[in-house]
PDB file of N, CA and C in Angstrom:
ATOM      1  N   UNK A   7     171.511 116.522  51.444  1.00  0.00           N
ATOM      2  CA  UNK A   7     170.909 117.029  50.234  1.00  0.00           C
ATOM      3  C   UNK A   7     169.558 117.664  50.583  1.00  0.00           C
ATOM      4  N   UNK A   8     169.471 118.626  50.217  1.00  0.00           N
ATOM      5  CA  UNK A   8     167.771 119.350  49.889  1.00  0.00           C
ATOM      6  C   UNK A   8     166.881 119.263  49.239  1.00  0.00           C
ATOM      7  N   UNK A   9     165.985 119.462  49.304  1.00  0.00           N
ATOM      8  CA  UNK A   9     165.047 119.231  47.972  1.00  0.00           C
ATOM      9  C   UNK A   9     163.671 119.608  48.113  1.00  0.00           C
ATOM     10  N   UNK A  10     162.284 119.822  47.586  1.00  0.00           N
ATOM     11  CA  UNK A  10     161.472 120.220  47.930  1.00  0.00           C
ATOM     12  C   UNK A  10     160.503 119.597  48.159  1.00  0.00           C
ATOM     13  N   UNK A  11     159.596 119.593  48.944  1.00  0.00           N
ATOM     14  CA  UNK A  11     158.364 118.754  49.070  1.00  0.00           C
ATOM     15  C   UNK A  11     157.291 119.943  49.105  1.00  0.00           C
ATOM     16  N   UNK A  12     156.218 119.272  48.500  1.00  0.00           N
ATOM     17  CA  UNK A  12     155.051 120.293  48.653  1.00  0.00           C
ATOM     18  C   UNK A  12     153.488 119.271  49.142  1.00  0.00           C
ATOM     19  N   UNK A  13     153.150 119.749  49.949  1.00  0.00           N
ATOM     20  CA  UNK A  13     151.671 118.898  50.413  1.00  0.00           C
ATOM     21  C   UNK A  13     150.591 120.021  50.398  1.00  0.00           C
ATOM     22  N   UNK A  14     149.592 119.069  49.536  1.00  0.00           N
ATOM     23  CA  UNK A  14     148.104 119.606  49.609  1.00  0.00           C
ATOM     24  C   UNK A  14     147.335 119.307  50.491  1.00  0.00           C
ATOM     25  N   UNK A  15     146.570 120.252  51.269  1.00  0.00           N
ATOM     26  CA  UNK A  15     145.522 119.724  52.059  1.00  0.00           C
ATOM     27  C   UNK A  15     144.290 119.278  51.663  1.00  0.00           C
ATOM     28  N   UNK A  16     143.368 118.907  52.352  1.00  0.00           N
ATOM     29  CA  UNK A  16     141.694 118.569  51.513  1.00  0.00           C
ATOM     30  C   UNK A  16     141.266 119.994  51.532  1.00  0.00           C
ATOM     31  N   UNK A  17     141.890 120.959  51.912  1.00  0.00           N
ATOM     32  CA  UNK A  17     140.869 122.092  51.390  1.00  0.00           C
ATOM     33  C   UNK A  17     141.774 122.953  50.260  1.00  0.00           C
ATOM     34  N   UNK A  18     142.674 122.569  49.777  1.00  0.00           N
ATOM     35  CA  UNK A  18     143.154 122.855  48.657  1.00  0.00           C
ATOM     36  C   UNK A  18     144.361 123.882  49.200  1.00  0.00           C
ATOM     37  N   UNK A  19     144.521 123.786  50.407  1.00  0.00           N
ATOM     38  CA  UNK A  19     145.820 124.995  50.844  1.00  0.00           C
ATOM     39  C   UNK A  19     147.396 123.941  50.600  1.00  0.00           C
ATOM     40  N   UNK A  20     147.964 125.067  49.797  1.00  0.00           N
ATOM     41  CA  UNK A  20     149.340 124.306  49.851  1.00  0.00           C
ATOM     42  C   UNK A  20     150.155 125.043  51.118  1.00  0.00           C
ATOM     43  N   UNK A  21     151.256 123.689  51.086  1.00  0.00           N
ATOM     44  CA  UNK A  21     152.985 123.989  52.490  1.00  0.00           C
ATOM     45  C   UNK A  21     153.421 123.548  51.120  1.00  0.00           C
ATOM     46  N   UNK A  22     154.683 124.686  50.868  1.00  0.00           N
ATOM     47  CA  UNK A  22     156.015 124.019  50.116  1.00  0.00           C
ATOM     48  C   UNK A  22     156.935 124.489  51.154  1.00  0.00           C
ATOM     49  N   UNK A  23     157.501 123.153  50.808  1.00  0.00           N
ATOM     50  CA  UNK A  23     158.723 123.230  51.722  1.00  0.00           C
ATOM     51  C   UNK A  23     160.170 123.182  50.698  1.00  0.00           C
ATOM     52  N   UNK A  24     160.872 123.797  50.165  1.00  0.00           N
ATOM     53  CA  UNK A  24     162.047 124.205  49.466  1.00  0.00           C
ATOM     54  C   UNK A  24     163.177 123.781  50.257  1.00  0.00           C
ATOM     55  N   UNK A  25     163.585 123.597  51.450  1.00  0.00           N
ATOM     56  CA  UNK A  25     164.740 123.063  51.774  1.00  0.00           C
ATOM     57  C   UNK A  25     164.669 121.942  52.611  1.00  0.00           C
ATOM     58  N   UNK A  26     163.569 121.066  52.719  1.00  0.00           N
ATOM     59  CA  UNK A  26     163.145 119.899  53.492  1.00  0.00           C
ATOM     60  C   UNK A  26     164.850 118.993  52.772  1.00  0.00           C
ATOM     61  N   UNK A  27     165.023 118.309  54.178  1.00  0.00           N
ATOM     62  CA  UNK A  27     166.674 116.944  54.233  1.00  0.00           C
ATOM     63  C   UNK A  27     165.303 115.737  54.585  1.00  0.00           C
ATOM     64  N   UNK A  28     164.379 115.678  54.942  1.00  0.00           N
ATOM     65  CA  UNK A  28     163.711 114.450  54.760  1.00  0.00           C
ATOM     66  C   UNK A  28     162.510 114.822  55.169  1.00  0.00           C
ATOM     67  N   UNK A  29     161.824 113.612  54.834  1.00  0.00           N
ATOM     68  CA  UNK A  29     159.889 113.655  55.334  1.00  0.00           C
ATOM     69  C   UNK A  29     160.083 111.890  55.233  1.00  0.00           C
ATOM     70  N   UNK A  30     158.803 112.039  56.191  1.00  0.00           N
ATOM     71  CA  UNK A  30     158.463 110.685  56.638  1.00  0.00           C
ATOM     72  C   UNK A  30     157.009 110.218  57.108  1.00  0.00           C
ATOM     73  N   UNK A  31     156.366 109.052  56.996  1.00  0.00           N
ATOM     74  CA  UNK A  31     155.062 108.970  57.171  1.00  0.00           C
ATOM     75  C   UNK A  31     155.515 107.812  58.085  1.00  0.00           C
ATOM     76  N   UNK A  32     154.895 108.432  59.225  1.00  0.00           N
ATOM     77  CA  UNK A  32     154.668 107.501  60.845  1.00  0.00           C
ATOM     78  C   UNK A  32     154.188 105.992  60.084  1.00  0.00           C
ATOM     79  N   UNK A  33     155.068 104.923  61.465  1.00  0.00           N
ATOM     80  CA  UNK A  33     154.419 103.920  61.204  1.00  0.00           C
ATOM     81  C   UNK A  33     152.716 103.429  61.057  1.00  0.00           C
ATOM     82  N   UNK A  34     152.493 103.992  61.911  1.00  0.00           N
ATOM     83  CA  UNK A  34     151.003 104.327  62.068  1.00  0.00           C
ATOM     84  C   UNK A  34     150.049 104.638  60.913  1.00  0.00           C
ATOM     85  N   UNK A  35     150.412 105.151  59.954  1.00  0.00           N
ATOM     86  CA  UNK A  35     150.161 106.188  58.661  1.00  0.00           C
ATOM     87  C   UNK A  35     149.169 107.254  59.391  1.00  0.00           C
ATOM     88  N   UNK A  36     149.717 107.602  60.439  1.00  0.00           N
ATOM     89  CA  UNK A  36     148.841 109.167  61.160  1.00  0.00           C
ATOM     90  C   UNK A  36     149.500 110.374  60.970  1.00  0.00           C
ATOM     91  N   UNK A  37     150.972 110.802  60.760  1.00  0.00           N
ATOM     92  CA  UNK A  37     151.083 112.007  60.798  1.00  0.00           C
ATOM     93  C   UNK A  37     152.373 111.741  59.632  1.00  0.00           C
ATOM     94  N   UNK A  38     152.364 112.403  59.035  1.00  0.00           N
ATOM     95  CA  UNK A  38     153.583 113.153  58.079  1.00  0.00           C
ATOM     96  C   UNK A  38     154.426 114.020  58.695  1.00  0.00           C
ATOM     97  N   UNK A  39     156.082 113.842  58.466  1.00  0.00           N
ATOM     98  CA  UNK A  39     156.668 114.896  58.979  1.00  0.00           C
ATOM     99  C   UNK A  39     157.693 115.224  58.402  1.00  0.00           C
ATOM    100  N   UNK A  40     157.950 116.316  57.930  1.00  0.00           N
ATOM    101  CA  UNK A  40     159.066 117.150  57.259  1.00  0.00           C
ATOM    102  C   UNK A  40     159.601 117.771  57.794  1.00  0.00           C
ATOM    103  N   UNK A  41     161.473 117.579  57.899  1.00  0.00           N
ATOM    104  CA  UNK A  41     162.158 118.416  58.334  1.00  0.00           C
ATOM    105  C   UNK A  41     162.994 119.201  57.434  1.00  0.00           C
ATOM    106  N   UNK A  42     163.284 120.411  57.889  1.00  0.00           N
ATOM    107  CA  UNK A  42     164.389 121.086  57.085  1.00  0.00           C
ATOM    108  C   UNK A  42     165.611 121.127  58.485  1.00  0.00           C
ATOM    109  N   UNK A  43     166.112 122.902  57.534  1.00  0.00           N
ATOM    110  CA  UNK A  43     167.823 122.886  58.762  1.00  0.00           C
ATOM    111  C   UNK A  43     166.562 124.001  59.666  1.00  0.00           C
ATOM    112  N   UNK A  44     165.181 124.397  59.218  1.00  0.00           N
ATOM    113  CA  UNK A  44     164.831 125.755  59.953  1.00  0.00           C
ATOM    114  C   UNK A  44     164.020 125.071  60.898  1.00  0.00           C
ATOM    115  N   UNK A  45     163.366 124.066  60.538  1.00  0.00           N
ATOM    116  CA  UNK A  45     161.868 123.465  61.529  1.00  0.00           C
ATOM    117  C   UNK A  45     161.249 121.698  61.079  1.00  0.00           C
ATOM    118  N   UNK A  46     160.579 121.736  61.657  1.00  0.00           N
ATOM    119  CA  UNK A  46     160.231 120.268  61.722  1.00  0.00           C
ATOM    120  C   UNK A  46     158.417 120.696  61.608  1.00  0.00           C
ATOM    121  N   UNK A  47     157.536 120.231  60.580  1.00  0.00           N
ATOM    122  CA  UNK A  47     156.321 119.819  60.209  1.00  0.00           C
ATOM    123  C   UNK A  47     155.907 118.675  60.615  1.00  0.00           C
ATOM    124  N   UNK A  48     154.856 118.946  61.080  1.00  0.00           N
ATOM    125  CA  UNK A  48     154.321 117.922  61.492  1.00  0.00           C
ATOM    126  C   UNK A  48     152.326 118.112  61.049  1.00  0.00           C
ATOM    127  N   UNK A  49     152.176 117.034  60.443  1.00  0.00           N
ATOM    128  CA  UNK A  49     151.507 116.841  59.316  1.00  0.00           C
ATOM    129  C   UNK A  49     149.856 115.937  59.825  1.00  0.00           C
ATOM    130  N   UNK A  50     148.860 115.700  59.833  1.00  0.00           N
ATOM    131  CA  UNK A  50     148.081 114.604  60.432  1.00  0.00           C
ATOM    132  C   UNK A  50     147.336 114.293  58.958  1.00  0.00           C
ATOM    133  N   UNK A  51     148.071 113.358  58.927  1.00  0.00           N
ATOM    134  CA  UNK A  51     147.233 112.585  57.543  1.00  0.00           C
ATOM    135  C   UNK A  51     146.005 112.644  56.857  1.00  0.00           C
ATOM    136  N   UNK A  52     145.265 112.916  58.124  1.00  0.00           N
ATOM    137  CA  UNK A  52     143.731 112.976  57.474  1.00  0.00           C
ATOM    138  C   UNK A  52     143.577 113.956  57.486  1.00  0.00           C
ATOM    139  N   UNK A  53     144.960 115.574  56.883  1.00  0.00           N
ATOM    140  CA  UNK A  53     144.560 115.902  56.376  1.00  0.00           C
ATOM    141  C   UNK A  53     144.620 116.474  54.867  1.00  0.00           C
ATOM    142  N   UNK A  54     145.546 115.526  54.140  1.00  0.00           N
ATOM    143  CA  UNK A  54     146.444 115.678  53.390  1.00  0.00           C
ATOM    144  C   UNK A  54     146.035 115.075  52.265  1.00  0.00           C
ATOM    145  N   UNK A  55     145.394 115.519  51.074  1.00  0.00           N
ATOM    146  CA  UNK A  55     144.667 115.360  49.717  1.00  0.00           C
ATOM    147  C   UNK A  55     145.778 114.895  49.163  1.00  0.00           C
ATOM    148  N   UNK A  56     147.063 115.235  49.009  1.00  0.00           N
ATOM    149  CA  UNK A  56     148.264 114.758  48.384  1.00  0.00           C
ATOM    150  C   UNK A  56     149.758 115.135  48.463  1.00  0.00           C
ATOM    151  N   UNK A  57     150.586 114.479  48.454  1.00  0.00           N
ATOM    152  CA  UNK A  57     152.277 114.999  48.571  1.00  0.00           C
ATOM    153  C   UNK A  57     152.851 114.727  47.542  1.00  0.00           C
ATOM    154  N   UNK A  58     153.910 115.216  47.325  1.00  0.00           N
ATOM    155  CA  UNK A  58     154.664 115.589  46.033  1.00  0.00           C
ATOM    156  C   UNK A  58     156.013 116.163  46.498  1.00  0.00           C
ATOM    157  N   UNK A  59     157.272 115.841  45.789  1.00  0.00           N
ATOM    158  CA  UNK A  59     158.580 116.015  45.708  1.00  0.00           C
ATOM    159  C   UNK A  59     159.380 115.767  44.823  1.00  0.00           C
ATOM    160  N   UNK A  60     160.485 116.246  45.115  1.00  0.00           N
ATOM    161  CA  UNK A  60     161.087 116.415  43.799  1.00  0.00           C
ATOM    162  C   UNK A  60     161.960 115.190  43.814  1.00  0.00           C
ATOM    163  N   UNK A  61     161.470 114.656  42.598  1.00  0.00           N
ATOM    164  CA  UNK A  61     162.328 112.825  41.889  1.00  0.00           C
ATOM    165  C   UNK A  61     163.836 112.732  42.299  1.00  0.00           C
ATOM    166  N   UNK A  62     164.632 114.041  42.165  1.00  0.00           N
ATOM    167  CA  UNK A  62     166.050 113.474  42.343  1.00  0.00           C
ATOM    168  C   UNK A  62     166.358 112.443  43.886  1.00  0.00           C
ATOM    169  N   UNK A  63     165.380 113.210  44.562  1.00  0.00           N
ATOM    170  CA  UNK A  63     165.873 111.934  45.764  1.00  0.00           C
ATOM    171  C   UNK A  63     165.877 111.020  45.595  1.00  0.00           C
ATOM    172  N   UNK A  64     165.059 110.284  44.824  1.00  0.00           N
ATOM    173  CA  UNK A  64     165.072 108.909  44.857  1.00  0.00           C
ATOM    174  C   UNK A  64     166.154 108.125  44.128  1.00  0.00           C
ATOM    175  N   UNK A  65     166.583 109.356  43.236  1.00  0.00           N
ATOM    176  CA  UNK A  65     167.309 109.152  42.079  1.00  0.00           C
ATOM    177  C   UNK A  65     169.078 108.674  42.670  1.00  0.00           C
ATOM    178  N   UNK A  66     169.344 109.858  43.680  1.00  0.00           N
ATOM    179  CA  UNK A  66     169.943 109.929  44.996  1.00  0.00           C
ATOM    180  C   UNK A  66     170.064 108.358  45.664  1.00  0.00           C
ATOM    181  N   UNK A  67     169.394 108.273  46.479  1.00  0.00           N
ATOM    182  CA  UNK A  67     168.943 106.676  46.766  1.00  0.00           C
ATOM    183  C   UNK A  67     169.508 105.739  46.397  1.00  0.00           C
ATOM    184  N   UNK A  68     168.970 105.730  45.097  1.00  0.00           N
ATOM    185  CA  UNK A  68     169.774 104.031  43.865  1.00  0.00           C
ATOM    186  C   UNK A  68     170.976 104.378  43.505  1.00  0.00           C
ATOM    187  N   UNK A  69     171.475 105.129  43.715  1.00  0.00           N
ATOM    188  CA  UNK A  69     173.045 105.511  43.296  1.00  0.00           C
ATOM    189  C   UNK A  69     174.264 105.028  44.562  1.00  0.00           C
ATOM    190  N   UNK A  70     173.670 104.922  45.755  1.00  0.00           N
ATOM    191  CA  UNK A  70     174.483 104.586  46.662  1.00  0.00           C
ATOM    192  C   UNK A  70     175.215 103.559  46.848  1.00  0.00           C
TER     193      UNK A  70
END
């Protein structure tokens, strides 16, 4: 499944990502990383004001 994620930085620049299959925050809580089918993001926490995606995943999730 696809879905979108979008992250803000602290200086107010957005990444949307429109066909991200997952994102994930390191055990560590140091880097964020989003993959799609095109590339893999890779994210460093400190610098990231906020993330956001779209609810059906989760929705996805509890249905299994």
């Amino acid at each position: 499944m696809q879905y979108w994620v979008k992250v803000v930085f602290a200086d107010n620049q957005e990444l949307l990502v429109k066909d991200a299959i997952r994102h994930t925050i390191s055990e560590d809580m140091e880097v964020l990383e989003v993959d799609s089918a095109k590339e893999v993001i890779i994210v460093p926490m400190k610098q990231i004001k906020y993330i956001a995606c779209d609810a059906t995943v989760f929705a996805q999730k509890g249905k299994r």
